[in-house]
Amino acid sequence: MNKVLFFEKAVVPTFYLFARLVRNNLGQNRSSLHSKSPNGIKVIFSFQPQ
């Protein structure tokens, strides 16, 4: 249960912030989004418990 609580506290806010950054990048410059997006997604999914 502790792992689930940690997962929610650590990953959910991180994903929320990342989603806001993606939304801002979409509004400003689409070209740089492609270079930043895959790394950001890898970082988020690396937090998931195996």
N, CA, C and O atoms as a CHARMM CRD file, in Angstrom:
* protein
*
  200
    1    1 MET  N      0.82800  -1.20500   0.00000 PROA 1      0.00000
    2    1 MET  CA     0.00000   0.00000   0.00000 PROA 1      0.00000
    3    1 MET  C      0.86200   1.25600   0.00000 PROA 1      0.00000
    4    1 MET  O      0.50700   2.25900  -0.61900 PROA 1      0.00000
    5    2 ASN  N      1.99500   1.19900   0.69400 PROA 2      0.00000
    6    2 ASN  CA     2.86100   2.37200   0.72500 PROA 2      0.00000
    7    2 ASN  C      3.39600   2.71400  -0.65700 PROA 2      0.00000
    8    2 ASN  O      3.54500   3.88600  -1.00500 PROA 2      0.00000
    9    3 LYS  N      3.68800   1.66700  -1.45100 PROA 3      0.00000
   10    3 LYS  CA     4.17600   1.92500  -2.80400 PROA 3      0.00000
   11    3 LYS  C      3.11200   2.61600  -3.64700 PROA 3      0.00000
   12    3 LYS  O      3.42500   3.48400  -4.46200 PROA 3      0.00000
   13    4 VAL  N      1.86300   2.23400  -3.45000 PROA 4      0.00000
   14    4 VAL  CA     0.78800   2.86300  -4.21900 PROA 4      0.00000
   15    4 VAL  C      0.65100   4.32800  -3.83100 PROA 4      0.00000
   16    4 VAL  O      0.49900   5.19000  -4.69700 PROA 4      0.00000
   17    5 LEU  N      0.70500   4.61400  -2.54000 PROA 5      0.00000
   18    5 LEU  CA     0.59700   6.00000  -2.08900 PROA 5      0.00000
   19    5 LEU  C      1.76400   6.82600  -2.61100 PROA 5      0.00000
   20    5 LEU  O      1.57500   7.95800  -3.05700 PROA 5      0.00000
   21    6 PHE  N      2.97700   6.26200  -2.55800 PROA 6      0.00000
   22    6 PHE  CA     4.13700   6.98000  -3.07100 PROA 6      0.00000
   23    6 PHE  C      3.99300   7.22200  -4.56600 PROA 6      0.00000
   24    6 PHE  O      4.32400   8.29900  -5.06300 PROA 6      0.00000
   25    7 PHE  N      3.49800   6.21500  -5.27900 PROA 7      0.00000
   26    7 PHE  CA     3.32000   6.33900  -6.72600 PROA 7      0.00000
   27    7 PHE  C      2.37000   7.48800  -7.04200 PROA 7      0.00000
   28    7 PHE  O      2.63500   8.29000  -7.93700 PROA 7      0.00000
   29    8 GLU  N      1.26000   7.56500  -6.30600 PROA 8      0.00000
   30    8 GLU  CA     0.29200   8.63300  -6.55600 PROA 8      0.00000
   31    8 GLU  C      0.87100   9.99800  -6.21200 PROA 8      0.00000
   32    8 GLU  O      0.65300  10.96700  -6.93900 PROA 8      0.00000
   33    9 LYS  N      1.61200  10.08000  -5.09800 PROA 9      0.00000
   34    9 LYS  CA     2.14600  11.37900  -4.67600 PROA 9      0.00000
   35    9 LYS  C      3.27900  11.84500  -5.58000 PROA 9      0.00000
   36    9 LYS  O      3.43900  13.04600  -5.79600 PROA 9      0.00000
   37   10 ALA  N      4.07400  10.90900  -6.11600 PROA 10     0.00000
   38   10 ALA  CA     5.24600  11.29800  -6.89900 PROA 10     0.00000
   39   10 ALA  C      4.92000  11.45500  -8.38000 PROA 10     0.00000
   40   10 ALA  O      5.36900  12.40700  -9.01900 PROA 10     0.00000
   41   11 VAL  N      4.14200  10.52700  -8.92600 PROA 11     0.00000
   42   11 VAL  CA     3.97000  10.49000 -10.38000 PROA 11     0.00000
   43   11 VAL  C      2.82700  11.37800 -10.85200 PROA 11     0.00000
   44   11 VAL  O      2.93700  12.03100 -11.89000 PROA 11     0.00000
   45   12 VAL  N      1.73700  11.40800 -10.10400 PROA 12     0.00000
   46   12 VAL  CA     0.59200  12.20000 -10.55300 PROA 12     0.00000
   47   12 VAL  C      0.94400  13.68400 -10.67600 PROA 12     0.00000
   48   12 VAL  O      0.64100  14.27600 -11.71200 PROA 12     0.00000
   49   13 PRO  N      1.56700  14.31700  -9.67500 PROA 13     0.00000
   50   13 PRO  CA     1.95600  15.72100  -9.84500 PROA 13     0.00000
   51   13 PRO  C      2.96900  15.90900 -10.96800 PROA 13     0.00000
   52   13 PRO  O      2.91400  16.89800 -11.69800 PROA 13     0.00000
   53   14 THR  N      3.89800  14.95500 -11.10700 PROA 14     0.00000
   54   14 THR  CA     4.89800  15.06000 -12.17300 PROA 14     0.00000
   55   14 THR  C      4.22400  15.01600 -13.53500 PROA 14     0.00000
   56   14 THR  O      4.54900  15.80300 -14.42400 PROA 14     0.00000
   57   15 PHE  N      3.28200  14.09200 -13.69500 PROA 15     0.00000
   58   15 PHE  CA     2.57900  13.97800 -14.96900 PROA 15     0.00000
   59   15 PHE  C      1.74600  15.23100 -15.23300 PROA 15     0.00000
   60   15 PHE  O      1.64300  15.67500 -16.37700 PROA 15     0.00000
   61   16 TYR  N      1.15300  15.80300 -14.18800 PROA 16     0.00000
   62   16 TYR  CA     0.34800  17.01400 -14.34500 PROA 16     0.00000
   63   16 TYR  C      1.21500  18.17600 -14.81600 PROA 16     0.00000
   64   16 TYR  O      0.83800  18.91800 -15.72400 PROA 16     0.00000
   65   17 LEU  N      2.39000  18.32600 -14.18300 PROA 17     0.00000
   66   17 LEU  CA     3.29500  19.39800 -14.59100 PROA 17     0.00000
   67   17 LEU  C      3.78200  19.17700 -16.01500 PROA 17     0.00000
   68   17 LEU  O      3.86800  20.12300 -16.79800 PROA 17     0.00000
   69   18 PHE  N      4.10500  17.91400 -16.35800 PROA 18     0.00000
   70   18 PHE  CA     4.57000  17.61600 -17.71000 PROA 18     0.00000
   71   18 PHE  C      3.48300  17.93300 -18.73600 PROA 18     0.00000
   72   18 PHE  O      3.77400  18.45200 -19.81300 PROA 18     0.00000
   73   19 ALA  N      2.23500  17.62000 -18.40000 PROA 19     0.00000
   74   19 ALA  CA     1.13500  17.90300 -19.32200 PROA 19     0.00000
   75   19 ALA  C      1.00000  19.40400 -19.54800 PROA 19     0.00000
   76   19 ALA  O      0.71500  19.84000 -20.66300 PROA 19     0.00000
   77   20 ARG  N      1.20400  20.19900 -18.49800 PROA 20     0.00000
   78   20 ARG  CA     1.13100  21.65600 -18.64500 PROA 20     0.00000
   79   20 ARG  C      2.26700  22.15900 -19.52600 PROA 20     0.00000
   80   20 ARG  O      2.06800  23.04500 -20.35800 PROA 20     0.00000
   81   21 LEU  N      3.47600  21.58600 -19.33900 PROA 21     0.00000
   82   21 LEU  CA     4.60900  21.99500 -20.16400 PROA 21     0.00000
   83   21 LEU  C      4.35400  21.66500 -21.62900 PROA 21     0.00000
   84   21 LEU  O      4.65300  22.46400 -22.51600 PROA 21     0.00000
   85   22 VAL  N      3.79900  20.48100 -21.87500 PROA 22     0.00000
   86   22 VAL  CA     3.50300  20.08700 -23.25700 PROA 22     0.00000
   87   22 VAL  C      2.48900  21.04100 -23.86800 PROA 22     0.00000
   88   22 VAL  O      2.61800  21.43900 -25.02600 PROA 22     0.00000
   89   23 ARG  N      1.48100  21.40500 -23.08600 PROA 23     0.00000
   90   23 ARG  CA     0.45300  22.31100 -23.59600 PROA 23     0.00000
   91   23 ARG  C      1.06700  23.67100 -23.93100 PROA 23     0.00000
   92   23 ARG  O      0.73200  24.27200 -24.95200 PROA 23     0.00000
   93   24 ASN  N      1.97000  24.15600 -23.06700 PROA 24     0.00000
   94   24 ASN  CA     2.62300  25.43200 -23.32800 PROA 24     0.00000
   95   24 ASN  C      3.50300  25.35200 -24.56500 PROA 24     0.00000
   96   24 ASN  O      3.52800  26.28000 -25.37300 PROA 24     0.00000
   97   25 ASN  N      4.23000  24.24000 -24.71800 PROA 25     0.00000
   98   25 ASN  CA     5.09400  24.07900 -25.88400 PROA 25     0.00000
   99   25 ASN  C      4.28100  24.01000 -27.16900 PROA 25     0.00000
  100   25 ASN  O      4.71200  24.51400 -28.20600 PROA 25     0.00000
  101   26 LEU  N      3.10900  23.38900 -27.10600 PROA 26     0.00000
  102   26 LEU  CA     2.25300  23.31100 -28.29200 PROA 26     0.00000
  103   26 LEU  C      1.81600  24.71000 -28.72200 PROA 26     0.00000
  104   26 LEU  O      1.68800  24.98900 -29.91400 PROA 26     0.00000
  105   27 GLY  N      1.58900  25.57900 -27.74900 PROA 27     0.00000
  106   27 GLY  CA     1.16600  26.93100 -28.07800 PROA 27     0.00000
  107   27 GLY  C      2.30700  27.79100 -28.59500 PROA 27     0.00000
  108   27 GLY  O      2.07600  28.70700 -29.38400 PROA 27     0.00000
  109   28 GLN  N      3.54200  27.51200 -28.16500 PROA 28     0.00000
  110   28 GLN  CA     4.67700  28.36300 -28.52500 PROA 28     0.00000
  111   28 GLN  C      5.39600  27.86000 -29.77000 PROA 28     0.00000
  112   28 GLN  O      5.41200  28.53300 -30.80000 PROA 28     0.00000
  113   29 ASN  N      5.99600  26.66300 -29.66900 PROA 29     0.00000
  114   29 ASN  CA     6.76500  26.15900 -30.81700 PROA 29     0.00000
  115   29 ASN  C      6.63500  24.64400 -30.90700 PROA 29     0.00000
  116   29 ASN  O      7.05200  23.92100 -30.00200 PROA 29     0.00000
  117   30 ARG  N      6.05600  24.17500 -31.99900 PROA 30     0.00000
  118   30 ARG  CA     5.81200  22.74100 -32.16200 PROA 30     0.00000
  119   30 ARG  C      7.09600  21.97800 -32.48900 PROA 30     0.00000
  120   30 ARG  O      7.18700  20.78600 -32.19500 PROA 30     0.00000
  121   31 SER  N      8.07700  22.62800 -33.08400 PROA 31     0.00000
  122   31 SER  CA     9.26900  21.91200 -33.54800 PROA 31     0.00000
  123   31 SER  C     10.09700  21.38000 -32.38200 PROA 31     0.00000
  124   31 SER  O     10.62700  20.27300 -32.47000 PROA 31     0.00000
  125   32 SER  N     10.22400  22.13500 -31.29400 PROA 32     0.00000
  126   32 SER  CA    11.04800  21.69300 -30.16700 PROA 32     0.00000
  127   32 SER  C     10.33300  20.63500 -29.33400 PROA 32     0.00000
  128   32 SER  O     10.97300  19.93200 -28.55100 PROA 32     0.00000
  129   33 LEU  N      9.01200  20.51100 -29.49000 PROA 33     0.00000
  130   33 LEU  CA     8.25300  19.53900 -28.70200 PROA 33     0.00000
  131   33 LEU  C      8.68500  18.11300 -29.02100 PROA 33     0.00000
  132   33 LEU  O      8.73600  17.26100 -28.13500 PROA 33     0.00000
  133   34 HSD  N      8.99500  17.85700 -30.28900 PROA 34     0.00000
  134   34 HSD  CA     9.34500  16.49200 -30.69200 PROA 34     0.00000
  135   34 HSD  C     10.65800  16.05500 -30.06800 PROA 34     0.00000
  136   34 HSD  O     10.84100  14.86900 -29.79500 PROA 34     0.00000
  137   35 SER  N     11.57900  16.98600 -29.83500 PROA 35     0.00000
  138   35 SER  CA    12.86800  16.60600 -29.25500 PROA 35     0.00000
  139   35 SER  C     12.76300  16.44700 -27.73600 PROA 35     0.00000
  140   35 SER  O     13.53700  15.69500 -27.14300 PROA 35     0.00000
  141   36 LYS  N     11.82300  17.13900 -27.10600 PROA 36     0.00000
  142   36 LYS  CA    11.71300  17.07400 -25.64500 PROA 36     0.00000
  143   36 LYS  C     10.75400  15.96800 -25.18800 PROA 36     0.00000
  144   36 LYS  O     10.96600  15.35600 -24.14100 PROA 36     0.00000
  145   37 SER  N      9.71900  15.71700 -25.96000 PROA 37     0.00000
  146   37 SER  CA     8.63900  14.83100 -25.52000 PROA 37     0.00000
  147   37 SER  C      9.07300  13.40400 -25.19800 PROA 37     0.00000
  148   37 SER  O      8.71000  12.91100 -24.13000 PROA 37     0.00000
  149   38 PRO  N      9.83000  12.70700 -26.05600 PROA 38     0.00000
  150   38 PRO  CA    10.16400  11.30200 -25.74200 PROA 38     0.00000
  151   38 PRO  C     10.93600  11.15800 -24.44000 PROA 38     0.00000
  152   38 PRO  O     10.66400  10.24000 -23.66600 PROA 38     0.00000
  153   39 ASN  N     11.89500  12.04500 -24.18100 PROA 39     0.00000
  154   39 ASN  CA    12.66200  11.95800 -22.93900 PROA 39     0.00000
  155   39 ASN  C     11.76700  12.18500 -21.72700 PROA 39     0.00000
  156   39 ASN  O     11.90000  11.49100 -20.71900 PROA 39     0.00000
  157   40 GLY  N     10.86900  13.14100 -21.81700 PROA 40     0.00000
  158   40 GLY  CA     9.96500  13.40500 -20.70500 PROA 40     0.00000
  159   40 GLY  C      9.06400  12.21900 -20.41000 PROA 40     0.00000
  160   40 GLY  O      8.81100  11.88700 -19.25200 PROA 40     0.00000
  161   41 ILE  N      8.58100  11.58100 -21.47700 PROA 41     0.00000
  162   41 ILE  CA     7.71400  10.41300 -21.28300 PROA 41     0.00000
  163   41 ILE  C      8.50600   9.27300 -20.65700 PROA 41     0.00000
  164   41 ILE  O      7.99100   8.57100 -19.78600 PROA 41     0.00000
  165   42 LYS  N      9.75500   9.07600 -21.08800 PROA 42     0.00000
  166   42 LYS  CA    10.58000   8.00700 -20.51800 PROA 42     0.00000
  167   42 LYS  C     10.80200   8.25000 -19.02700 PROA 42     0.00000
  168   42 LYS  O     10.76600   7.30700 -18.23600 PROA 42     0.00000
  169   43 VAL  N     11.02900   9.49200 -18.64000 PROA 43     0.00000
  170   43 VAL  CA    11.25300   9.80800 -17.22800 PROA 43     0.00000
  171   43 VAL  C     10.00800   9.47700 -16.41200 PROA 43     0.00000
  172   43 VAL  O     10.11300   8.90900 -15.32600 PROA 43     0.00000
  173   44 ILE  N      8.83600   9.82700 -16.92400 PROA 44     0.00000
  174   44 ILE  CA     7.59200   9.56400 -16.19400 PROA 44     0.00000
  175   44 ILE  C      7.36800   8.06900 -16.03100 PROA 44     0.00000
  176   44 ILE  O      7.04000   7.60600 -14.93800 PROA 44     0.00000
  177   45 PHE  N      7.54300   7.30500 -17.11500 PROA 45     0.00000
  178   45 PHE  CA     7.25500   5.87600 -17.04000 PROA 45     0.00000
  179   45 PHE  C      8.31400   5.12000 -16.26000 PROA 45     0.00000
  180   45 PHE  O      8.06200   4.00000 -15.81600 PROA 45     0.00000
  181   46 SER  N      9.50300   5.70600 -16.08100 PROA 46     0.00000
  182   46 SER  CA    10.54100   5.02000 -15.30400 PROA 46     0.00000
  183   46 SER  C     10.17500   4.99600 -13.82200 PROA 46     0.00000
  184   46 SER  O     10.72300   4.19100 -13.06900 PROA 46     0.00000
  185   47 PHE  N      9.25300   5.86900 -13.38600 PROA 47     0.00000
  186   47 PHE  CA     8.83800   5.89000 -11.98100 PROA 47     0.00000
  187   47 PHE  C      7.85400   4.76800 -11.65300 PROA 47     0.00000
  188   47 PHE  O      7.66000   4.44000 -10.48300 PROA 47     0.00000
  189   48 GLN  N      7.23600   4.18200 -12.66600 PROA 48     0.00000
  190   48 GLN  CA     6.22000   3.16300 -12.40500 PROA 48     0.00000
  191   48 GLN  C      6.83900   1.92500 -11.76900 PROA 48     0.00000
  192   48 GLN  O      7.88600   1.46200 -12.22200 PROA 48     0.00000
  193   49 PRO  N      6.21100   1.38000 -10.72500 PROA 49     0.00000
  194   49 PRO  CA     6.72000   0.15700 -10.08800 PROA 49     0.00000
  195   49 PRO  C      6.60400  -1.03300 -11.01900 PROA 49     0.00000
  196   49 PRO  O      5.61700  -1.17600 -11.74100 PROA 49     0.00000
  197   50 GLN  N      7.59600  -1.86800 -11.00100 PROA 50     0.00000
  198   50 GLN  CA     7.60600  -3.04600 -11.88900 PROA 50     0.00000
  199   50 GLN  C      6.76000  -4.15300 -11.27900 PROA 50     0.00000
  200   50 GLN  O      6.63500  -5.22900 -11.86400 PROA 50     0.00000
